[in-house]
PDB file of N, CA, C and O in Angstrom:
ATOM      1  N   UNK A  25       4.232 -63.789 -20.871  1.00  0.00           N
ATOM      2  CA  UNK A  25       4.866 -62.513 -20.248  1.00  0.00           C
ATOM      3  C   UNK A  25       5.681 -61.530 -20.854  1.00  0.00           C
ATOM      4  O   UNK A  25       6.472 -61.785 -21.395  1.00  0.00           O
ATOM      5  N   UNK A  26       4.793 -59.875 -20.635  1.00  0.00           N
ATOM      6  CA  UNK A  26       5.439 -59.494 -21.269  1.00  0.00           C
ATOM      7  C   UNK A  26       6.667 -58.714 -20.371  1.00  0.00           C
ATOM      8  O   UNK A  26       5.956 -58.613 -19.245  1.00  0.00           O
ATOM      9  N   UNK A  27       7.719 -57.801 -20.974  1.00  0.00           N
ATOM     10  CA  UNK A  27       8.976 -58.169 -19.879  1.00  0.00           C
ATOM     11  C   UNK A  27       8.549 -56.055 -19.408  1.00  0.00           C
ATOM     12  O   UNK A  27       7.420 -55.690 -20.766  1.00  0.00           O
ATOM     13  N   UNK A  28       8.967 -55.945 -18.516  1.00  0.00           N
ATOM     14  CA  UNK A  28       8.185 -54.562 -18.199  1.00  0.00           C
ATOM     15  C   UNK A  28       9.437 -53.177 -18.603  1.00  0.00           C
ATOM     16  O   UNK A  28      10.249 -53.908 -18.310  1.00  0.00           O
ATOM     17  N   UNK A  29       8.326 -52.212 -19.005  1.00  0.00           N
ATOM     18  CA  UNK A  29       9.557 -51.114 -18.985  1.00  0.00           C
ATOM     19  C   UNK A  29       9.871 -50.237 -17.451  1.00  0.00           C
ATOM     20  O   UNK A  29      10.834 -49.616 -18.044  1.00  0.00           O
ATOM     21  N   UNK A  30       9.739 -50.520 -16.595  1.00  0.00           N
ATOM     22  CA  UNK A  30      10.020 -50.025 -14.560  1.00  0.00           C
ATOM     23  C   UNK A  30      11.591 -50.867 -15.121  1.00  0.00           C
ATOM     24  O   UNK A  30      12.238 -49.855 -14.581  1.00  0.00           O
ATOM     25  N   UNK A  31      11.190 -51.925 -15.327  1.00  0.00           N
ATOM     26  CA  UNK A  31      13.449 -52.040 -15.327  1.00  0.00           C
ATOM     27  C   UNK A  31      14.455 -51.504 -15.348  1.00  0.00           C
ATOM     28  O   UNK A  31      14.923 -50.723 -15.067  1.00  0.00           O
ATOM     29  N   UNK A  32      14.243 -51.257 -17.086  1.00  0.00           N
ATOM     30  CA  UNK A  32      15.380 -50.539 -17.764  1.00  0.00           C
ATOM     31  C   UNK A  32      15.181 -48.863 -17.434  1.00  0.00           C
ATOM     32  O   UNK A  32      16.497 -48.088 -17.107  1.00  0.00           O
ATOM     33  N   UNK A  33      14.052 -48.310 -16.987  1.00  0.00           N
ATOM     34  CA  UNK A  33      13.897 -47.165 -16.527  1.00  0.00           C
ATOM     35  C   UNK A  33      13.768 -46.714 -15.428  1.00  0.00           C
ATOM     36  O   UNK A  33      14.857 -45.606 -15.004  1.00  0.00           O
ATOM     37  N   UNK A  34      14.176 -47.599 -14.330  1.00  0.00           N
ATOM     38  CA  UNK A  34      14.631 -47.730 -13.755  1.00  0.00           C
ATOM     39  C   UNK A  34      15.637 -47.846 -13.228  1.00  0.00           C
ATOM     40  O   UNK A  34      16.731 -46.944 -12.516  1.00  0.00           O
ATOM     41  N   UNK A  35      16.480 -48.610 -13.892  1.00  0.00           N
ATOM     42  CA  UNK A  35      18.419 -48.838 -13.939  1.00  0.00           C
ATOM     43  C   UNK A  35      18.445 -47.346 -15.063  1.00  0.00           C
ATOM     44  O   UNK A  35      19.787 -46.957 -13.601  1.00  0.00           O
ATOM     45  N   UNK A  36      17.972 -46.735 -15.213  1.00  0.00           N
ATOM     46  CA  UNK A  36      18.840 -45.242 -15.711  1.00  0.00           C
ATOM     47  C   UNK A  36      18.200 -44.819 -14.685  1.00  0.00           C
ATOM     48  O   UNK A  36      19.100 -43.761 -14.771  1.00  0.00           O
ATOM     49  N   UNK A  37      17.447 -44.376 -13.854  1.00  0.00           N
ATOM     50  CA  UNK A  37      17.410 -44.005 -12.969  1.00  0.00           C
ATOM     51  C   UNK A  37      18.239 -43.652 -12.125  1.00  0.00           C
ATOM     52  O   UNK A  37      18.587 -43.105 -11.401  1.00  0.00           O
ATOM     53  N   UNK A  38      18.883 -44.984 -11.807  1.00  0.00           N
ATOM     54  CA  UNK A  38      19.637 -45.308 -10.403  1.00  0.00           C
ATOM     55  C   UNK A  38      20.703 -44.900 -11.184  1.00  0.00           C
ATOM     56  O   UNK A  38      21.736 -44.115 -10.363  1.00  0.00           O
ATOM     57  N   UNK A  39      21.430 -44.863 -12.593  1.00  0.00           N
ATOM     58  CA  UNK A  39      22.293 -44.392 -12.854  1.00  0.00           C
ATOM     59  C   UNK A  39      22.908 -42.595 -13.069  1.00  0.00           C
ATOM     60  O   UNK A  39      23.595 -41.833 -12.636  1.00  0.00           O
ATOM     61  N   UNK A  40      22.084 -42.506 -13.315  1.00  0.00           N
ATOM     62  CA  UNK A  40      21.271 -40.852 -13.416  1.00  0.00           C
ATOM     63  C   UNK A  40      21.066 -40.010 -11.851  1.00  0.00           C
ATOM     64  O   UNK A  40      22.268 -39.606 -11.610  1.00  0.00           O
ATOM     65  N   UNK A  41      20.854 -40.889 -10.918  1.00  0.00           N
ATOM     66  CA  UNK A  41      20.613 -40.268  -9.776  1.00  0.00           C
ATOM     67  C   UNK A  41      22.608 -40.980  -8.884  1.00  0.00           C
ATOM     68  O   UNK A  41      22.757 -39.898  -8.658  1.00  0.00           O
ATOM     69  N   UNK A  42      23.640 -41.776  -9.837  1.00  0.00           N
ATOM     70  CA  UNK A  42      24.294 -41.772  -8.981  1.00  0.00           C
ATOM     71  C   UNK A  42      25.188 -40.294  -9.441  1.00  0.00           C
ATOM     72  O   UNK A  42      26.737 -39.925  -8.799  1.00  0.00           O
ATOM     73  N   UNK A  43      25.104 -40.231 -11.301  1.00  0.00           N
ATOM     74  CA  UNK A  43      25.962 -38.871 -11.561  1.00  0.00           C
ATOM     75  C   UNK A  43      26.037 -38.069 -11.453  1.00  0.00           C
ATOM     76  O   UNK A  43      26.275 -37.341 -10.529  1.00  0.00           O
ATOM     77  N   UNK A  44      24.245 -37.498 -10.344  1.00  0.00           N
ATOM     78  CA  UNK A  44      23.772 -36.119 -10.041  1.00  0.00           C
ATOM     79  C   UNK A  44      24.685 -36.133  -8.645  1.00  0.00           C
ATOM     80  O   UNK A  44      25.553 -35.376  -8.617  1.00  0.00           O
ATOM     81  N   UNK A  45      24.563 -37.936  -7.597  1.00  0.00           N
ATOM     82  CA  UNK A  45      25.040 -36.941  -6.438  1.00  0.00           C
ATOM     83  C   UNK A  45      26.578 -37.210  -6.205  1.00  0.00           C
ATOM     84  O   UNK A  45      27.521 -36.040  -5.780  1.00  0.00           O
ATOM     85  N   UNK A  46      27.608 -37.621  -7.642  1.00  0.00           N
ATOM     86  CA  UNK A  46      28.286 -37.727  -8.212  1.00  0.00           C
ATOM     87  C   UNK A  46      28.959 -36.020  -8.198  1.00  0.00           C
ATOM     88  O   UNK A  46      29.786 -35.145  -7.516  1.00  0.00           O
ATOM     89  N   UNK A  47      27.945 -35.556  -8.933  1.00  0.00           N
ATOM     90  CA  UNK A  47      28.756 -34.242  -9.375  1.00  0.00           C
ATOM     91  C   UNK A  47      28.199 -33.206  -7.879  1.00  0.00           C
ATOM     92  O   UNK A  47      29.272 -32.243  -8.063  1.00  0.00           O
ATOM     93  N   UNK A  48      27.662 -33.489  -6.825  1.00  0.00           N
ATOM     94  CA  UNK A  48      27.168 -32.876  -5.648  1.00  0.00           C
ATOM     95  C   UNK A  48      27.739 -32.967  -5.149  1.00  0.00           C
ATOM     96  O   UNK A  48      28.497 -31.897  -4.607  1.00  0.00           O
ATOM     97  N   UNK A  49      28.677 -33.924  -5.390  1.00  0.00           N
ATOM     98  CA  UNK A  49      29.635 -33.905  -3.528  1.00  0.00           C
ATOM     99  C   UNK A  49      30.672 -33.574  -4.404  1.00  0.00           C
ATOM    100  O   UNK A  49      31.841 -33.405  -3.999  1.00  0.00           O
ATOM    101  N   UNK A  50      31.327 -33.912  -5.398  1.00  0.00           N
ATOM    102  CA  UNK A  50      32.385 -33.537  -5.682  1.00  0.00           C
ATOM    103  C   UNK A  50      32.104 -31.506  -5.657  1.00  0.00           C
ATOM    104  O   UNK A  50      33.611 -31.291  -5.965  1.00  0.00           O
ATOM    105  N   UNK A  51      31.114 -31.112  -6.591  1.00  0.00           N
ATOM    106  CA  UNK A  51      30.974 -29.304  -5.928  1.00  0.00           C
ATOM    107  C   UNK A  51      32.302 -28.984  -4.316  1.00  0.00           C
ATOM    108  O   UNK A  51      32.010 -28.490  -4.914  1.00  0.00           O
ATOM    109  N   UNK A  52      31.569 -29.654  -4.041  1.00  0.00           N
ATOM    110  CA  UNK A  52      31.739 -29.585  -1.991  1.00  0.00           C
ATOM    111  C   UNK A  52      33.035 -29.903  -1.923  1.00  0.00           C
ATOM    112  O   UNK A  52      34.033 -29.734  -0.682  1.00  0.00           O
ATOM    113  N   UNK A  53      33.927 -30.600  -2.854  1.00  0.00           N
ATOM    114  CA  UNK A  53      35.383 -31.790  -2.175  1.00  0.00           C
ATOM    115  C   UNK A  53      36.439 -30.194  -2.268  1.00  0.00           C
ATOM    116  O   UNK A  53      36.688 -30.519  -0.871  1.00  0.00           O
ATOM    117  N   UNK A  54      36.194 -28.715  -2.452  1.00  0.00           N
ATOM    118  CA  UNK A  54      37.074 -27.816  -2.228  1.00  0.00           C
ATOM    119  C   UNK A  54      36.686 -27.677  -0.664  1.00  0.00           C
ATOM    120  O   UNK A  54      37.548 -27.431   0.214  1.00  0.00           O
ATOM    121  N   UNK A  55      35.865 -27.830   0.013  1.00  0.00           N
ATOM    122  CA  UNK A  55      35.133 -27.336   1.289  1.00  0.00           C
ATOM    123  C   UNK A  55      35.620 -28.698   2.451  1.00  0.00           C
ATOM    124  O   UNK A  55      36.332 -27.618   3.316  1.00  0.00           O
ATOM    125  N   UNK A  56      35.300 -29.142   1.581  1.00  0.00           N
ATOM    126  CA  UNK A  56      35.206 -30.555   2.349  1.00  0.00           C
ATOM    127  C   UNK A  56      36.699 -30.856   2.477  1.00  0.00           C
ATOM    128  O   UNK A  56      37.493 -31.422   3.554  1.00  0.00           O
ATOM    129  N   UNK A  57      37.548 -31.261   2.038  1.00  0.00           N
ATOM    130  CA  UNK A  57      39.508 -30.605   1.550  1.00  0.00           C
ATOM    131  C   UNK A  57      40.377 -29.963   2.701  1.00  0.00           C
ATOM    132  O   UNK A  57      40.978 -30.380   3.225  1.00  0.00           O
ATOM    133  N   UNK A  58      39.433 -28.789   2.919  1.00  0.00           N
ATOM    134  CA  UNK A  58      39.636 -27.715   4.241  1.00  0.00           C
ATOM    135  C   UNK A  58      39.665 -28.576   5.590  1.00  0.00           C
ATOM    136  O   UNK A  58      40.017 -28.408   6.605  1.00  0.00           O
ATOM    137  N   UNK A  59      38.864 -29.302   5.388  1.00  0.00           N
ATOM    138  CA  UNK A  59      38.761 -30.033   7.051  1.00  0.00           C
ATOM    139  C   UNK A  59      39.338 -31.196   7.254  1.00  0.00           C
ATOM    140  O   UNK A  59      40.083 -31.676   6.132  1.00  0.00           O
ATOM    141  N   UNK A  60      39.620 -31.235   8.668  1.00  0.00           N
ATOM    142  CA  UNK A  60      41.082 -32.221   9.492  1.00  0.00           C
ATOM    143  C   UNK A  60      40.844 -33.493   8.660  1.00  0.00           C
ATOM    144  O   UNK A  60      39.156 -33.913   8.283  1.00  0.00           O
ATOM    145  N   UNK A  61      41.513 -34.426   8.532  1.00  0.00           N
ATOM    146  CA  UNK A  61      41.519 -35.875   7.650  1.00  0.00           C
ATOM    147  C   UNK A  61      40.069 -36.701   8.547  1.00  0.00           C
ATOM    148  O   UNK A  61      39.607 -37.127   7.762  1.00  0.00           O
ATOM    149  N   UNK A  62      40.241 -36.949   9.425  1.00  0.00           N
ATOM    150  CA  UNK A  62      38.775 -37.467   9.959  1.00  0.00           C
ATOM    151  C   UNK A  62      37.553 -36.833  10.043  1.00  0.00           C
ATOM    152  O   UNK A  62      37.087 -38.298   9.747  1.00  0.00           O
ATOM    153  N   UNK A  63      37.780 -35.415   9.918  1.00  0.00           N
ATOM    154  CA  UNK A  63      35.889 -35.145   9.792  1.00  0.00           C
ATOM    155  C   UNK A  63      35.996 -35.745   8.487  1.00  0.00           C
ATOM    156  O   UNK A  63      34.590 -36.141   7.743  1.00  0.00           O
ATOM    157  N   UNK A  64      37.114 -35.475   7.179  1.00  0.00           N
ATOM    158  CA  UNK A  64      37.080 -36.203   5.965  1.00  0.00           C
ATOM    159  C   UNK A  64      36.443 -37.289   5.778  1.00  0.00           C
ATOM    160  O   UNK A  64      35.688 -36.782   4.711  1.00  0.00           O
ATOM    161  N   UNK A  65      36.895 -37.461   6.161  1.00  0.00           N
ATOM    162  CA  UNK A  65      36.652 -39.333   6.437  1.00  0.00           C
ATOM    163  C   UNK A  65      35.494 -40.040   6.182  1.00  0.00           C
ATOM    164  O   UNK A  65      34.209 -40.209   5.922  1.00  0.00           O
ATOM    165  N   UNK A  66      35.045 -39.320   7.839  1.00  0.00           N
ATOM    166  CA  UNK A  66      34.136 -39.322   8.063  1.00  0.00           C
ATOM    167  C   UNK A  66      32.481 -39.234   6.739  1.00  0.00           C
ATOM    168  O   UNK A  66      31.492 -39.539   7.097  1.00  0.00           O
ATOM    169  N   UNK A  67      32.670 -37.723   6.656  1.00  0.00           N
ATOM    170  CA  UNK A  67      32.529 -36.633   5.642  1.00  0.00           C
ATOM    171  C   UNK A  67      31.306 -37.491   4.178  1.00  0.00           C
ATOM    172  O   UNK A  67      30.698 -37.638   3.749  1.00  0.00           O
ATOM    173  N   UNK A  68      32.851 -38.160   4.328  1.00  0.00           N
ATOM    174  CA  UNK A  68      33.324 -39.092   2.564  1.00  0.00           C
ATOM    175  C   UNK A  68      32.270 -40.187   2.647  1.00  0.00           C
ATOM    176  O   UNK A  68      31.340 -40.522   1.786  1.00  0.00           O
ATOM    177  N   UNK A  69      32.279 -40.189   4.122  1.00  0.00           N
ATOM    178  CA  UNK A  69      31.365 -41.944   4.672  1.00  0.00           C
ATOM    179  C   UNK A  69      29.875 -42.022   4.295  1.00  0.00           C
ATOM    180  O   UNK A  69      29.245 -42.949   4.340  1.00  0.00           O
ATOM    181  N   UNK A  70      30.097 -40.748   5.205  1.00  0.00           N
ATOM    182  CA  UNK A  70      28.808 -41.156   5.605  1.00  0.00           C
ATOM    183  C   UNK A  70      27.716 -39.954   4.042  1.00  0.00           C
ATOM    184  O   UNK A  70      26.974 -41.257   3.690  1.00  0.00           O
ATOM    185  N   UNK A  71      28.759 -39.704   2.974  1.00  0.00           N
ATOM    186  CA  UNK A  71      28.305 -38.832   1.178  1.00  0.00           C
ATOM    187  C   UNK A  71      28.326 -40.555   0.989  1.00  0.00           C
ATOM    188  O   UNK A  71      26.793 -41.044   0.070  1.00  0.00           O
ATOM    189  N   UNK A  72      29.094 -41.181   0.893  1.00  0.00           N
ATOM    190  CA  UNK A  72      29.101 -42.272   0.148  1.00  0.00           C
ATOM    191  C   UNK A  72      27.661 -43.281   1.062  1.00  0.00           C
ATOM    192  O   UNK A  72      27.638 -44.334  -0.534  1.00  0.00           O
ATOM    193  N   UNK A  73      27.359 -43.428   2.675  1.00  0.00           N
ATOM    194  CA  UNK A  73      25.917 -44.237   2.694  1.00  0.00           C
ATOM    195  C   UNK A  73      25.071 -43.569   2.582  1.00  0.00           C
ATOM    196  O   UNK A  73      23.037 -43.918   1.754  1.00  0.00           O
ATOM    197  N   UNK A  74      24.716 -42.675   2.476  1.00  0.00           N
ATOM    198  CA  UNK A  74      23.174 -41.367   2.087  1.00  0.00           C
ATOM    199  C   UNK A  74      22.387 -41.853   1.139  1.00  0.00           C
ATOM    200  O   UNK A  74      20.892 -42.248   0.683  1.00  0.00           O
ATOM    201  N   UNK A  75      23.320 -41.996  -0.434  1.00  0.00           N
ATOM    202  CA  UNK A  75      22.525 -42.383  -1.698  1.00  0.00           C
ATOM    203  C   UNK A  75      22.173 -43.817  -1.644  1.00  0.00           C
ATOM    204  O   UNK A  75      21.436 -43.588  -2.629  1.00  0.00           O
ATOM    205  N   UNK A  76      22.306 -43.979  -1.177  1.00  0.00           N
ATOM    206  CA  UNK A  76      21.917 -45.580  -1.876  1.00  0.00           C
ATOM    207  C   UNK A  76      20.082 -44.925  -0.590  1.00  0.00           C
ATOM    208  O   UNK A  76      19.214 -45.651  -0.742  1.00  0.00           O
ATOM    209  N   UNK A  77      19.913 -44.119   0.618  1.00  0.00           N
ATOM    210  CA  UNK A  77      18.258 -44.145  -0.019  1.00  0.00           C
ATOM    211  C   UNK A  77      17.271 -44.233   0.072  1.00  0.00           C
ATOM    212  O   UNK A  77      16.816 -45.003  -0.150  1.00  0.00           O
ATOM    213  N   UNK A  78      17.560 -43.536  -1.756  1.00  0.00           N
ATOM    214  CA  UNK A  78      16.889 -43.757  -2.456  1.00  0.00           C
ATOM    215  C   UNK A  78      15.715 -44.688  -3.047  1.00  0.00           C
ATOM    216  O   UNK A  78      15.133 -44.693  -3.705  1.00  0.00           O
ATOM    217  N   UNK A  79      17.143 -46.005  -3.286  1.00  0.00           N
ATOM    218  CA  UNK A  79      16.858 -46.956  -3.943  1.00  0.00           C
ATOM    219  C   UNK A  79      16.043 -47.807  -3.237  1.00  0.00           C
ATOM    220  O   UNK A  79      15.761 -48.519  -4.237  1.00  0.00           O
ATOM    221  N   UNK A  80      16.020 -47.625  -1.853  1.00  0.00           N
ATOM    222  CA  UNK A  80      15.074 -48.542  -1.498  1.00  0.00           C
ATOM    223  C   UNK A  80      13.498 -48.774  -2.028  1.00  0.00           C
ATOM    224  O   UNK A  80      13.142 -49.632  -2.911  1.00  0.00           O
ATOM    225  N   UNK A  81      12.693 -47.132  -2.708  1.00  0.00           N
ATOM    226  CA  UNK A  81      11.257 -47.117  -2.671  1.00  0.00           C
ATOM    227  C   UNK A  81      11.028 -47.555  -4.608  1.00  0.00           C
ATOM    228  O   UNK A  81      10.638 -47.931  -5.594  1.00  0.00           O
ATOM    229  N   UNK A  82      12.637 -46.658  -4.767  1.00  0.00           N
ATOM    230  CA  UNK A  82      12.287 -47.116  -6.355  1.00  0.00           C
ATOM    231  C   UNK A  82      12.637 -48.589  -6.654  1.00  0.00           C
ATOM    232  O   UNK A  82      12.510 -48.703  -8.047  1.00  0.00           O
ATOM    233  N   UNK A  83      13.544 -48.847  -6.125  1.00  0.00           N
ATOM    234  CA  UNK A  83      13.782 -50.785  -6.360  1.00  0.00           C
ATOM    235  C   UNK A  83      12.607 -51.666  -6.706  1.00  0.00           C
ATOM    236  O   UNK A  83      12.164 -52.551  -6.962  1.00  0.00           O
ATOM    237  N   UNK A  84      12.059 -50.821  -5.490  1.00  0.00           N
ATOM    238  CA  UNK A  84      10.349 -51.456  -4.991  1.00  0.00           C
ATOM    239  C   UNK A  84       9.144 -51.148  -6.186  1.00  0.00           C
ATOM    240  O   UNK A  84       8.951 -52.493  -5.927  1.00  0.00           O
ATOM    241  N   UNK A  85       9.843 -49.725  -6.177  1.00  0.00           N
ATOM    242  CA  UNK A  85       8.685 -49.155  -7.978  1.00  0.00           C
ATOM    243  C   UNK A  85       9.132 -49.726  -8.722  1.00  0.00           C
ATOM    244  O   UNK A  85       8.282 -50.859  -9.687  1.00  0.00           O
ATOM    245  N   UNK A  86      10.345 -50.426  -9.337  1.00  0.00           N
ATOM    246  CA  UNK A  86      10.775 -51.543 -10.722  1.00  0.00           C
ATOM    247  C   UNK A  86      10.590 -53.200 -10.436  1.00  0.00           C
ATOM    248  O   UNK A  86       9.789 -53.154 -11.300  1.00  0.00           O
ATOM    249  N   UNK A  87      10.497 -53.251  -8.746  1.00  0.00           N
ATOM    250  CA  UNK A  87       9.481 -54.920  -8.671  1.00  0.00           C
ATOM    251  C   UNK A  87       8.109 -55.235  -9.231  1.00  0.00           C
ATOM    252  O   UNK A  87       7.577 -55.254  -9.517  1.00  0.00           O
ATOM    253  N   UNK A  88       7.403 -53.967  -8.244  1.00  0.00           N
ATOM    254  CA  UNK A  88       6.141 -53.779  -8.467  1.00  0.00           C
ATOM    255  C   UNK A  88       5.464 -53.517  -9.267  1.00  0.00           C
ATOM    256  O   UNK A  88       4.122 -53.272  -8.971  1.00  0.00           O
ATOM    257  N   UNK A  89       5.932 -51.814  -9.085  1.00  0.00           N
ATOM    258  CA  UNK A  89       4.740 -50.953 -10.085  1.00  0.00           C
ATOM    259  C   UNK A  89       4.900 -49.862  -8.616  1.00  0.00           C
ATOM    260  O   UNK A  89       3.720 -48.823  -9.068  1.00  0.00           O
ATOM    261  N   UNK A  90       4.424 -50.031  -7.945  1.00  0.00           N
ATOM    262  CA  UNK A  90       3.540 -49.379  -6.595  1.00  0.00           C
ATOM    263  C   UNK A  90       5.315 -48.308  -5.895  1.00  0.00           C
ATOM    264  O   UNK A  90       6.671 -49.367  -5.811  1.00  0.00           O
ATOM    265  N   UNK A  91       5.070 -47.743  -5.176  1.00  0.00           N
ATOM    266  CA  UNK A  91       6.373 -46.507  -4.136  1.00  0.00           C
ATOM    267  C   UNK A  91       6.450 -47.321  -3.086  1.00  0.00           C
ATOM    268  O   UNK A  91       7.570 -46.660  -2.530  1.00  0.00           O
ATOM    269  N   UNK A  92       5.051 -47.348  -2.129  1.00  0.00           N
ATOM    270  CA  UNK A  92       5.116 -47.880  -1.188  1.00  0.00           C
ATOM    271  C   UNK A  92       4.597 -49.169  -1.358  1.00  0.00           C
ATOM    272  O   UNK A  92       4.388 -49.986  -2.013  1.00  0.00           O
ATOM    273  N   UNK A  93       5.031 -49.808  -0.156  1.00  0.00           N
ATOM    274  CA  UNK A  93       4.511 -50.831   0.435  1.00  0.00           C
ATOM    275  C   UNK A  93       2.945 -50.675   0.850  1.00  0.00           C
ATOM    276  O   UNK A  93       2.297 -49.923   1.534  1.00  0.00           O
ATOM    277  N   UNK A  94       2.282 -52.048   0.767  1.00  0.00           N
ATOM    278  CA  UNK A  94       0.643 -51.743   0.996  1.00  0.00           C
ATOM    279  C   UNK A  94       0.535 -52.019   2.510  1.00  0.00           C
ATOM    280  O   UNK A  94       1.449 -52.887   2.746  1.00  0.00           O
ATOM    281  N   UNK A  95      -0.520 -52.143   2.763  1.00  0.00           N
ATOM    282  CA  UNK A  95      -0.354 -51.351   4.846  1.00  0.00           C
ATOM    283  C   UNK A  95      -0.835 -53.065   4.957  1.00  0.00           C
ATOM    284  O   UNK A  95      -1.193 -53.636   3.828  1.00  0.00           O
ATOM    285  N   UNK A  96      -0.029 -53.914   5.979  1.00  0.00           N
ATOM    286  CA  UNK A  96      -0.814 -55.136   6.623  1.00  0.00           C
ATOM    287  C   UNK A  96      -2.175 -55.320   6.669  1.00  0.00           C
ATOM    288  O   UNK A  96      -2.551 -54.023   7.398  1.00  0.00           O
ATOM    289  N   UNK A  97      -2.456 -56.745   6.487  1.00  0.00           N
ATOM    290  CA  UNK A  97      -4.013 -56.077   6.714  1.00  0.00           C
ATOM    291  C   UNK A  97      -4.418 -56.673   7.507  1.00  0.00           C
ATOM    292  O   UNK A  97      -3.332 -56.872   8.959  1.00  0.00           O
ATOM    293  N   UNK A  98      -5.061 -56.117   7.695  1.00  0.00           N
ATOM    294  CA  UNK A  98      -6.613 -57.036   9.018  1.00  0.00           C
ATOM    295  C   UNK A  98      -6.705 -57.751   9.539  1.00  0.00           C
ATOM    296  O   UNK A  98      -6.824 -58.310   8.524  1.00  0.00           O
ATOM    297  N   UNK A  99      -6.727 -58.326  11.059  1.00  0.00           N
ATOM    298  CA  UNK A  99      -7.025 -59.413  11.352  1.00  0.00           C
ATOM    299  C   UNK A  99      -8.600 -59.653  11.530  1.00  0.00           C
ATOM    300  O   UNK A  99      -9.066 -58.541  12.648  1.00  0.00           O
TER     301      UNK A  99
END
């Protein structure tokens, strides 16, 4: 069984995604910092969760080589 190149490539893509997301969020920290503390908390909570959304297809690709799930079999 040959090792797949997709896993190291996917791991690098995940690290890259996190770095880009951190820079993007940090670039808006001045504007977010002017908001009331409760709103800041909600914004950072939402931004801390949103970056996870692209991971599911990326992880699926790392495992299977497909970006989408195959359609369910017909009966």
